[in-house]
Short mmCIF file of C-alpha atoms in Angstrom, two decimals:
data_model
loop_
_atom_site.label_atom_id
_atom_site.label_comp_id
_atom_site.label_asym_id
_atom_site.label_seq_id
_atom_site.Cartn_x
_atom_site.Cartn_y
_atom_site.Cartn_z
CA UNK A 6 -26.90 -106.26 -60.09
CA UNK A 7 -29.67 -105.83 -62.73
CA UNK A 8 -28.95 -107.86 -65.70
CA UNK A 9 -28.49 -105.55 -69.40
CA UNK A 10 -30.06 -107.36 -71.89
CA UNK A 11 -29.85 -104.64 -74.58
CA UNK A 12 -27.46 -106.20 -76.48
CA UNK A 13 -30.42 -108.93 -77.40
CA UNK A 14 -28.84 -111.91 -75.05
CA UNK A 15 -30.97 -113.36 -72.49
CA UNK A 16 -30.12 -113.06 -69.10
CA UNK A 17 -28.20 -116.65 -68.84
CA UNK A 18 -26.05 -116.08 -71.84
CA UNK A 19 -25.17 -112.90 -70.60
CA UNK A 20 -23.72 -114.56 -67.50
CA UNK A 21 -22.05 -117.11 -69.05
CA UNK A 22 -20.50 -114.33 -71.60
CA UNK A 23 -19.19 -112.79 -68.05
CA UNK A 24 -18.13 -115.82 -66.78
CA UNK A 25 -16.48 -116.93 -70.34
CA UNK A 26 -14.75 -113.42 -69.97
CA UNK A 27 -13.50 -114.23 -66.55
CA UNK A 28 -12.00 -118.06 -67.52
CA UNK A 29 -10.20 -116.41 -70.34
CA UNK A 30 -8.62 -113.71 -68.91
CA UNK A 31 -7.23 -115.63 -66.09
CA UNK A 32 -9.40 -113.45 -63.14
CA UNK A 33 -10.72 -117.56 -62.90
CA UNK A 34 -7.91 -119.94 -63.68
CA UNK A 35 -7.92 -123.79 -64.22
CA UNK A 36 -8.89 -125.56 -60.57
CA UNK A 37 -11.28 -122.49 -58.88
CA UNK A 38 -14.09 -122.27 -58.20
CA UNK A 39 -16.45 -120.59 -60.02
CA UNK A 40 -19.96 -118.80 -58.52
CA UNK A 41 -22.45 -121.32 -57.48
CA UNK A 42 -25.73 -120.73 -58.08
CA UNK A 43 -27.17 -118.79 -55.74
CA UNK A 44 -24.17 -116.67 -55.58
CA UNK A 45 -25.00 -116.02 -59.37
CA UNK A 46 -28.86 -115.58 -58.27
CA UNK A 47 -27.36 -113.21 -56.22
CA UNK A 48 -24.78 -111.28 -58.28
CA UNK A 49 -26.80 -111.46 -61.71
CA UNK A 50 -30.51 -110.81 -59.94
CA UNK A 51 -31.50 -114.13 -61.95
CA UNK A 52 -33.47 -116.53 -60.78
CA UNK A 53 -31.94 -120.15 -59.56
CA UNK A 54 -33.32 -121.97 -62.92
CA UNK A 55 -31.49 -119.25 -64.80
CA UNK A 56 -28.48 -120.02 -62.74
CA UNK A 57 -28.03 -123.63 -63.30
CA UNK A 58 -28.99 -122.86 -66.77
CA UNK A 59 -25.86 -120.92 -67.11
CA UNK A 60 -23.92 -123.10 -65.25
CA UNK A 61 -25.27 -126.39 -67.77
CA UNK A 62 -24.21 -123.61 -70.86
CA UNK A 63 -20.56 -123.44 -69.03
CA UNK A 64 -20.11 -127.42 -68.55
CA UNK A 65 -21.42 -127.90 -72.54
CA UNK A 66 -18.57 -125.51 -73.76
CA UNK A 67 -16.06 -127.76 -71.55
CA UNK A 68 -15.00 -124.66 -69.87
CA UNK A 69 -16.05 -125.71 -66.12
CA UNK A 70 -16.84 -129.47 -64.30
CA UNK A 71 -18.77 -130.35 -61.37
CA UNK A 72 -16.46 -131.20 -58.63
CA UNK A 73 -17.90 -133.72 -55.43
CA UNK A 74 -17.46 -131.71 -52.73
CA UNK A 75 -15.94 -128.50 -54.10
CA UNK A 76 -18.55 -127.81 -55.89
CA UNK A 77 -18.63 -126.20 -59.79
CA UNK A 78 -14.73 -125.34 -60.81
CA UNK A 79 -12.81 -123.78 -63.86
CA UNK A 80 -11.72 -126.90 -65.80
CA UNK A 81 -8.00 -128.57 -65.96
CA UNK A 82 -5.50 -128.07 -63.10
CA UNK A 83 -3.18 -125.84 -62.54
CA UNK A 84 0.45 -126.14 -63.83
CA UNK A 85 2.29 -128.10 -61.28
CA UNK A 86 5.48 -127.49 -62.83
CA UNK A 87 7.61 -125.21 -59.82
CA UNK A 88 8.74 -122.00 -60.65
CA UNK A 89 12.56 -122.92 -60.65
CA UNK A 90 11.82 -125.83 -62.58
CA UNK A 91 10.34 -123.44 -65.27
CA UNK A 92 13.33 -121.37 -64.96
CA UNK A 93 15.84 -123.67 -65.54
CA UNK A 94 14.02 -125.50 -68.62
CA UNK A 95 13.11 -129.10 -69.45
CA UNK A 96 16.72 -131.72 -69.15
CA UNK A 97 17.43 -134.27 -71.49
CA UNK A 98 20.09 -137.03 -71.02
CA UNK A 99 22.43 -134.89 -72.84
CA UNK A 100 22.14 -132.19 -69.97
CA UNK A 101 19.18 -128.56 -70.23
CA UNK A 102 17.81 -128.23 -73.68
CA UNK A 103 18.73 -124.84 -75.75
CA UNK A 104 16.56 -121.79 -75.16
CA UNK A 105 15.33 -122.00 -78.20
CA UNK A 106 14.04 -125.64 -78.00
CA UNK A 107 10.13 -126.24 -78.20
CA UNK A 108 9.38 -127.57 -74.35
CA UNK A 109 7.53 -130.68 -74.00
CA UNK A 110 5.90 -133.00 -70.75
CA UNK A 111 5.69 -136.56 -71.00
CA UNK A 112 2.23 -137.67 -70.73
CA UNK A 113 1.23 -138.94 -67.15
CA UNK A 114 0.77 -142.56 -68.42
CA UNK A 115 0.43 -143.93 -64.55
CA UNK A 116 -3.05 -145.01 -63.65
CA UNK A 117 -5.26 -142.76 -61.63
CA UNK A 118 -6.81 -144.91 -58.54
CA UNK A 119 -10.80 -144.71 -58.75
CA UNK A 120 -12.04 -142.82 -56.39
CA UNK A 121 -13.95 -144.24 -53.46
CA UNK A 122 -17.54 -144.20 -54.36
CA UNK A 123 -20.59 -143.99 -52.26
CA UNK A 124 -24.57 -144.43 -52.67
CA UNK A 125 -24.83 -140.71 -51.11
CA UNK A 126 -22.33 -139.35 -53.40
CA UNK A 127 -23.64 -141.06 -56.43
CA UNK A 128 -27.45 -139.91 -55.85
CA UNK A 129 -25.99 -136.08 -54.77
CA UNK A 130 -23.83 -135.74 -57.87
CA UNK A 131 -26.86 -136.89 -60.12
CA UNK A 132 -29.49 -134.54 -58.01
CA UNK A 133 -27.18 -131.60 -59.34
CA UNK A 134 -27.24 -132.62 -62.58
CA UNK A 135 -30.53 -132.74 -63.18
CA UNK A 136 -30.58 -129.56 -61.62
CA UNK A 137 -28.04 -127.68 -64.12
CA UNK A 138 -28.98 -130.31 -67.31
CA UNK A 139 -32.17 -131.39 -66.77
CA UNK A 140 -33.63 -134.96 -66.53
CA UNK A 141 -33.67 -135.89 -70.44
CA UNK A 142 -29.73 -135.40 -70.48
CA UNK A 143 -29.01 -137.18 -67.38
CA UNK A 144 -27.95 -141.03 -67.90
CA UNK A 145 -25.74 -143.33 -65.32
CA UNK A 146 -22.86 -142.77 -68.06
CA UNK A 147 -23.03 -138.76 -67.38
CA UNK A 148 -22.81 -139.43 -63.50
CA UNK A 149 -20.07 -141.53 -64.11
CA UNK A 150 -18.37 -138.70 -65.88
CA UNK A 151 -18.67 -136.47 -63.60
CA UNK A 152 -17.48 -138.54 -60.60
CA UNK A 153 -14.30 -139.51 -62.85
CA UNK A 154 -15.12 -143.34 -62.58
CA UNK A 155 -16.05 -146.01 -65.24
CA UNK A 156 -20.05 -146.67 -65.66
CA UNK A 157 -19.40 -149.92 -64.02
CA UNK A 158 -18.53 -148.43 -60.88
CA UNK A 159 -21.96 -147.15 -61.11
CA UNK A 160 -24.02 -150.18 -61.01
CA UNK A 161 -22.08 -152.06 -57.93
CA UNK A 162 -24.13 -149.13 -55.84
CA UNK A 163 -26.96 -148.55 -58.10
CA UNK A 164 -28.40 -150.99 -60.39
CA UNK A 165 -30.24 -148.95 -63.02
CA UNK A 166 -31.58 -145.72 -63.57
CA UNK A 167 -34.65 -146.13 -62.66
CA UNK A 168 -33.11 -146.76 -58.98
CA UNK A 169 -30.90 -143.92 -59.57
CA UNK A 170 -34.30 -141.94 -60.00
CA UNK A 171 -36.28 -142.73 -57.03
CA UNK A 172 -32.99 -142.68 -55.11
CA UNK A 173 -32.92 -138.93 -56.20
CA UNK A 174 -36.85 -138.31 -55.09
CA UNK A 175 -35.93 -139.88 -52.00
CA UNK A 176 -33.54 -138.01 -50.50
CA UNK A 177 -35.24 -134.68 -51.11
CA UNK A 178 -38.30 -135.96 -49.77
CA UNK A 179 -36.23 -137.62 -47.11
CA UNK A 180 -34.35 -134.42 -46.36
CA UNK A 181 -37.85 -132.50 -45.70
CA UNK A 182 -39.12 -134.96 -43.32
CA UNK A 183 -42.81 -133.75 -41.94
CA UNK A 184 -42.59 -133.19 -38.21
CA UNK A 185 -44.49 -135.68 -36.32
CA UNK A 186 -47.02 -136.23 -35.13
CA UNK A 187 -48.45 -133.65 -37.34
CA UNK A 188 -50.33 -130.26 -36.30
CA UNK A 189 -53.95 -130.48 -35.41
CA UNK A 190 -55.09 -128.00 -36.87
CA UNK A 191 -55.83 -129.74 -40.50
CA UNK A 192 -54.99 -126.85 -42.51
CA UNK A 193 -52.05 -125.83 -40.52
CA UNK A 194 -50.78 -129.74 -41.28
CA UNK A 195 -51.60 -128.98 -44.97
CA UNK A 196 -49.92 -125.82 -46.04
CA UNK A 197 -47.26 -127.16 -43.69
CA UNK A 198 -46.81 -130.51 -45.98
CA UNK A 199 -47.76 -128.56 -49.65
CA UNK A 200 -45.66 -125.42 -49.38
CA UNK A 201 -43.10 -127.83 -48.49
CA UNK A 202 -43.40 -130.07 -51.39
CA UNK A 203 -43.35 -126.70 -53.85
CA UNK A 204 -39.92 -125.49 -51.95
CA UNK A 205 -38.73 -128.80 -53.47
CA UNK A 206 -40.11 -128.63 -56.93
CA UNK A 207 -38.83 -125.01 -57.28
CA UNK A 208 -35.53 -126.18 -56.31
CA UNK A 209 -35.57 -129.37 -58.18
CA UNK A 210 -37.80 -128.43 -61.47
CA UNK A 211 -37.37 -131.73 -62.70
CA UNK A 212 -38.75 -133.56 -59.63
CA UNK A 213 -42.72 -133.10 -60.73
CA UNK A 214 -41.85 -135.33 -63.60
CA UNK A 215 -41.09 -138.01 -61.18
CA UNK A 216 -43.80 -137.91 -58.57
CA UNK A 217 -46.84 -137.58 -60.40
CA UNK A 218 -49.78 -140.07 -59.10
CA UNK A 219 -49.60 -142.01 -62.57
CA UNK A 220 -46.40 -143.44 -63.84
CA UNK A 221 -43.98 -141.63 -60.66
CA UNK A 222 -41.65 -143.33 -58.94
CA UNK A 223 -42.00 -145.19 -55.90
CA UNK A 224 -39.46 -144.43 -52.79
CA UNK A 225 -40.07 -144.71 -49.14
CA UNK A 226 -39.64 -140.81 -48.74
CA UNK A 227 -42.49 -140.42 -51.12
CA UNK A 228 -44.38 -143.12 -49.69
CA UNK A 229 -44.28 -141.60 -46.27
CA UNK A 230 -45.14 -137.79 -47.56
CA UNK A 231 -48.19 -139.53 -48.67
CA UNK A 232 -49.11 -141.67 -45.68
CA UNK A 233 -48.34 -138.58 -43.47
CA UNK A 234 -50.94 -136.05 -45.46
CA UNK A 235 -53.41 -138.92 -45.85
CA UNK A 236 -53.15 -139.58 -41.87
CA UNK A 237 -54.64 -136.19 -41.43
CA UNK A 238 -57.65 -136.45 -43.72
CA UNK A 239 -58.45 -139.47 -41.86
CA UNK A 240 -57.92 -137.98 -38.42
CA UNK A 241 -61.19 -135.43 -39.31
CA UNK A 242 -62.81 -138.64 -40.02
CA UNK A 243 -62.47 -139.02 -43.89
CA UNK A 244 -62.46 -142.96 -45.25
CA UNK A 245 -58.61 -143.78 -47.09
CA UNK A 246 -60.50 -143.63 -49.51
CA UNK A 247 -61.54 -140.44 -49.76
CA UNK A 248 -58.04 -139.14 -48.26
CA UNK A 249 -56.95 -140.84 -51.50
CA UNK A 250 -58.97 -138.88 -53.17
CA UNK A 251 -57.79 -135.17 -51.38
CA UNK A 252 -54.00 -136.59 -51.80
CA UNK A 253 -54.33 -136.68 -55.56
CA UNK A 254 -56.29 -133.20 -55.62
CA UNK A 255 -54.22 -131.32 -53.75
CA UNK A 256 -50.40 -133.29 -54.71
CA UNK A 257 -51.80 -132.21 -58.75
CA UNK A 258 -52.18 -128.57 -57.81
CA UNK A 259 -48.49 -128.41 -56.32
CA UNK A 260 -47.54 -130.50 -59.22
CA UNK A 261 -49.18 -128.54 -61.93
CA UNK A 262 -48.26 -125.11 -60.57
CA UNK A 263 -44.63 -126.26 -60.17
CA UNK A 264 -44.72 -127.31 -64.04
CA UNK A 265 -46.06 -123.85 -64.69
CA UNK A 266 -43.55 -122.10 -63.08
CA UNK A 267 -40.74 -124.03 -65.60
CA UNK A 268 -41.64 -123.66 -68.59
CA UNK A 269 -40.24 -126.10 -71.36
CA UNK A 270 -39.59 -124.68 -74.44
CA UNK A 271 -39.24 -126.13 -77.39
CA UNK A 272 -36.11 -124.60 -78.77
CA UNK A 273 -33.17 -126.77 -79.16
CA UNK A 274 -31.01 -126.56 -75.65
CA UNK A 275 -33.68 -124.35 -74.07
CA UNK A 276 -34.62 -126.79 -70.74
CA UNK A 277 -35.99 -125.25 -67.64
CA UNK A 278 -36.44 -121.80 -68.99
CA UNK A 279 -37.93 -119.48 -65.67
CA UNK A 280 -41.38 -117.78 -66.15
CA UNK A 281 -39.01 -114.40 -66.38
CA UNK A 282 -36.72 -115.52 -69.21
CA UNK A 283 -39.64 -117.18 -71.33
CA UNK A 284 -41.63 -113.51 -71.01
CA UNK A 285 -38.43 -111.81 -71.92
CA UNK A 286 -37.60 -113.85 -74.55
CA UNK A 287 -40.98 -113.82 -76.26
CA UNK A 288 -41.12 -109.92 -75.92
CA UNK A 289 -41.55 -109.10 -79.64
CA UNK A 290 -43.92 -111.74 -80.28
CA UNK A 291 -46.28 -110.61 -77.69
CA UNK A 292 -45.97 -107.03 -78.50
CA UNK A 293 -47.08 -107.88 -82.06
CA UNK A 294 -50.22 -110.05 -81.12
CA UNK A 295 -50.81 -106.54 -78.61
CA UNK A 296 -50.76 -104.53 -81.07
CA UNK A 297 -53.21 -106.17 -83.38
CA UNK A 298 -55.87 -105.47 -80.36
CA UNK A 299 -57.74 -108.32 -80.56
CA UNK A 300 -57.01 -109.68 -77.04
CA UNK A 301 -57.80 -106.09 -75.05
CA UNK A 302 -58.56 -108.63 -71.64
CA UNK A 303 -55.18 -110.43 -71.62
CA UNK A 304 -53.00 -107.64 -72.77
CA UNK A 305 -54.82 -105.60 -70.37
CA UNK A 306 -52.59 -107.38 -67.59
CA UNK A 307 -49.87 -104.95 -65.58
CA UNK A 308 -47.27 -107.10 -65.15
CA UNK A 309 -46.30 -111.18 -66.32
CA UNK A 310 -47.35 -113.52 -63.05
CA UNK A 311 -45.63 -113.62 -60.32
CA UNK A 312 -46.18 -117.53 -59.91
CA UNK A 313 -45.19 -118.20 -56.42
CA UNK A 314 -47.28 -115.12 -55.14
CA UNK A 315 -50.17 -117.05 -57.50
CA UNK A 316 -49.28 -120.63 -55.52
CA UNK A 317 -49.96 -119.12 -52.05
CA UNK A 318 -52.91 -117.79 -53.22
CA UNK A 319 -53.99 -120.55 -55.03
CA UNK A 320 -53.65 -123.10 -52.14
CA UNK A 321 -55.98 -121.11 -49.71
CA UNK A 322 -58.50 -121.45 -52.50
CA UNK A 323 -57.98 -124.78 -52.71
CA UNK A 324 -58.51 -125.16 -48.99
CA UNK A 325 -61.65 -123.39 -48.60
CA UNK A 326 -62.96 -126.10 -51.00
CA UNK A 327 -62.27 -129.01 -49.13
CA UNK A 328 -63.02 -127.37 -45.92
CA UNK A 329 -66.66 -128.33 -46.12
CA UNK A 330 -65.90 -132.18 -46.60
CA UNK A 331 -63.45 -132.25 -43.87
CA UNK A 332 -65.58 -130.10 -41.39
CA UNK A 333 -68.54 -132.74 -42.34
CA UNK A 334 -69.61 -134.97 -40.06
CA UNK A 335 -67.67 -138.54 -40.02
CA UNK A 336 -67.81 -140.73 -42.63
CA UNK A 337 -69.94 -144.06 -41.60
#
């Protein structure tokens, strides 16, 4: 489904227009789910940052809540009252109410158990908020929310947010464990462990922020992505050292294309804008400067970037550069 944007909204707002549309006129009612986001990547043609963009819209407006193990669903809960109790009409002491009296339900005043809470669920339920909200707007009291416990609850599994953080880092770089021992081939081992690393940061925009080689976190899943790409420089017979050296080269490339490819703008509420939506968006803007012809060269271009295409290409480059020091002969 190709997305109309002729009406002058960008491609997010017009799904959350459709999905507003949807919630009001009860094809979505309180308690279901509503599409995730690569069901929207798939039904809008968007891509995923312009998903959970949409999604973080929905959850601002109140009109949907993340769910722990449903997923993201319409918000409040559907009526429980039966249909034969509806029927009949709310009782009073005296016996049914008249027709014409205003029905009322007495507030649930009982209190609601907490639910059971686990590191897992706690680091999963903040990993998907950064993903829809972004990093600045997540905070132990907005997991807490979410997970419909107190922010004390919180800290007897996690004891601050910077744990909370390179808990998060962790278990993506934990759940895309490097095979071992690692291919011989050195540049087989090195697209293996960098295209990897990109699959997360496209996923996870927000995760560059957090592993960069000065002021990141520190987790053991980081620790051994490191250890694992630094093994193979020193297999070809570089020094720590200097596989020190490659690790921070190559890690900023992955880094710095990955911040590339989300762009932060600096409109109010406009986080983890795709490369798409920012070109879009800025469409008039860069028709004017076009027009005044004074940058032929860069308005000469066909089409905006197509930054992953640019990644693969980029990290071959980057390859045939080091390939001289690690086909040299071993370091003393």
């Amino acid at each position: 489904m190709t997305m109309d944007t002729a009406g002058g909204l960008a491609p997010y707002e017009r799904i959350v227009a459709d999905l507003r549309a949807r919630i009001g006129d009860g094809g979505l009612p309180p308690g279901s789910r509503v599409p995730s986001t690569r069901e929207i990547t798939r039904e809008w043609g968007v891509a995923m940052a312009t998903a959970t963009k949409a999604l973080a819209a929905l959850r601002r407006e109140g009109l949907v809540e993340a769910v722990r193990g449903v997923g993201t669903v319409v918000s409040g809960t559907p009526d429980p009252e039966s249909p034969a109790e509806a029927e009949a009409g709310p009782t009073t002491a005296a016996g049914p109410t008249p027709d014409h009296a205003p029905r009322t339900r007495r507030p649930d005043t009982r209190p609601r158990p907490e639910p059971a809470l686990t590191r897992e669920g706690i680091v999963r339920t903040a990993i998907a908020l950064a993903d829809a909200e972004g990093l600045d707007n997540l905070s132990m009291r907005r997991v807490a929310t979410d997970l419909r416990v107190s922010t004390m609850a919180l800290y007897r599994h996690v004891a601050s947010k910077g744990e909370l953080l390179e808990e998060m880092i962790d278990h993506l770089y934990t759940a895309h464990e490097l095979p071992e021992p690692p291919p011989e081939d050195w540049r087989e081992a090195m697209e293996l462990a960098l295209v990897g690393e990109w699959d997360i940061y496209r996923a996870h925009p927000w995760a560059p922020r957090l592993t960069a080689m000065a002021g990141g976190v520190i987790s053991p899943g980081l620790v051994m992505n490191a250890e694992w790409m630094m093994r193979v420089f020193v297999s070809r017979g570089r020094t720590p050292d200097q596989a020190m050296e490659l690790l921070t080269v190559v890690s900023a490339y992955t880094a710095g294309m990955a911040l590339q490819a989300t762009l932060v703008a600096m409109e109010e509420h406009e986080e983890d804008t795709d490369a798409e939506s920012w070109w879009r968006s800025r469409g008039p803007r860069i028709r004017e400067l076009a027009a005044g012809g004074g940058f032929p060269v860069l308005f000469g271009v066909s089409a905006p970037p197509d930054i992953d295409a640019i990644f693969t290409s980029g990290l071959e480059r980057l390859l045939d550069g080091i390939a001289p020091l690690m086909d040299a002969p071993r370091a003393p």
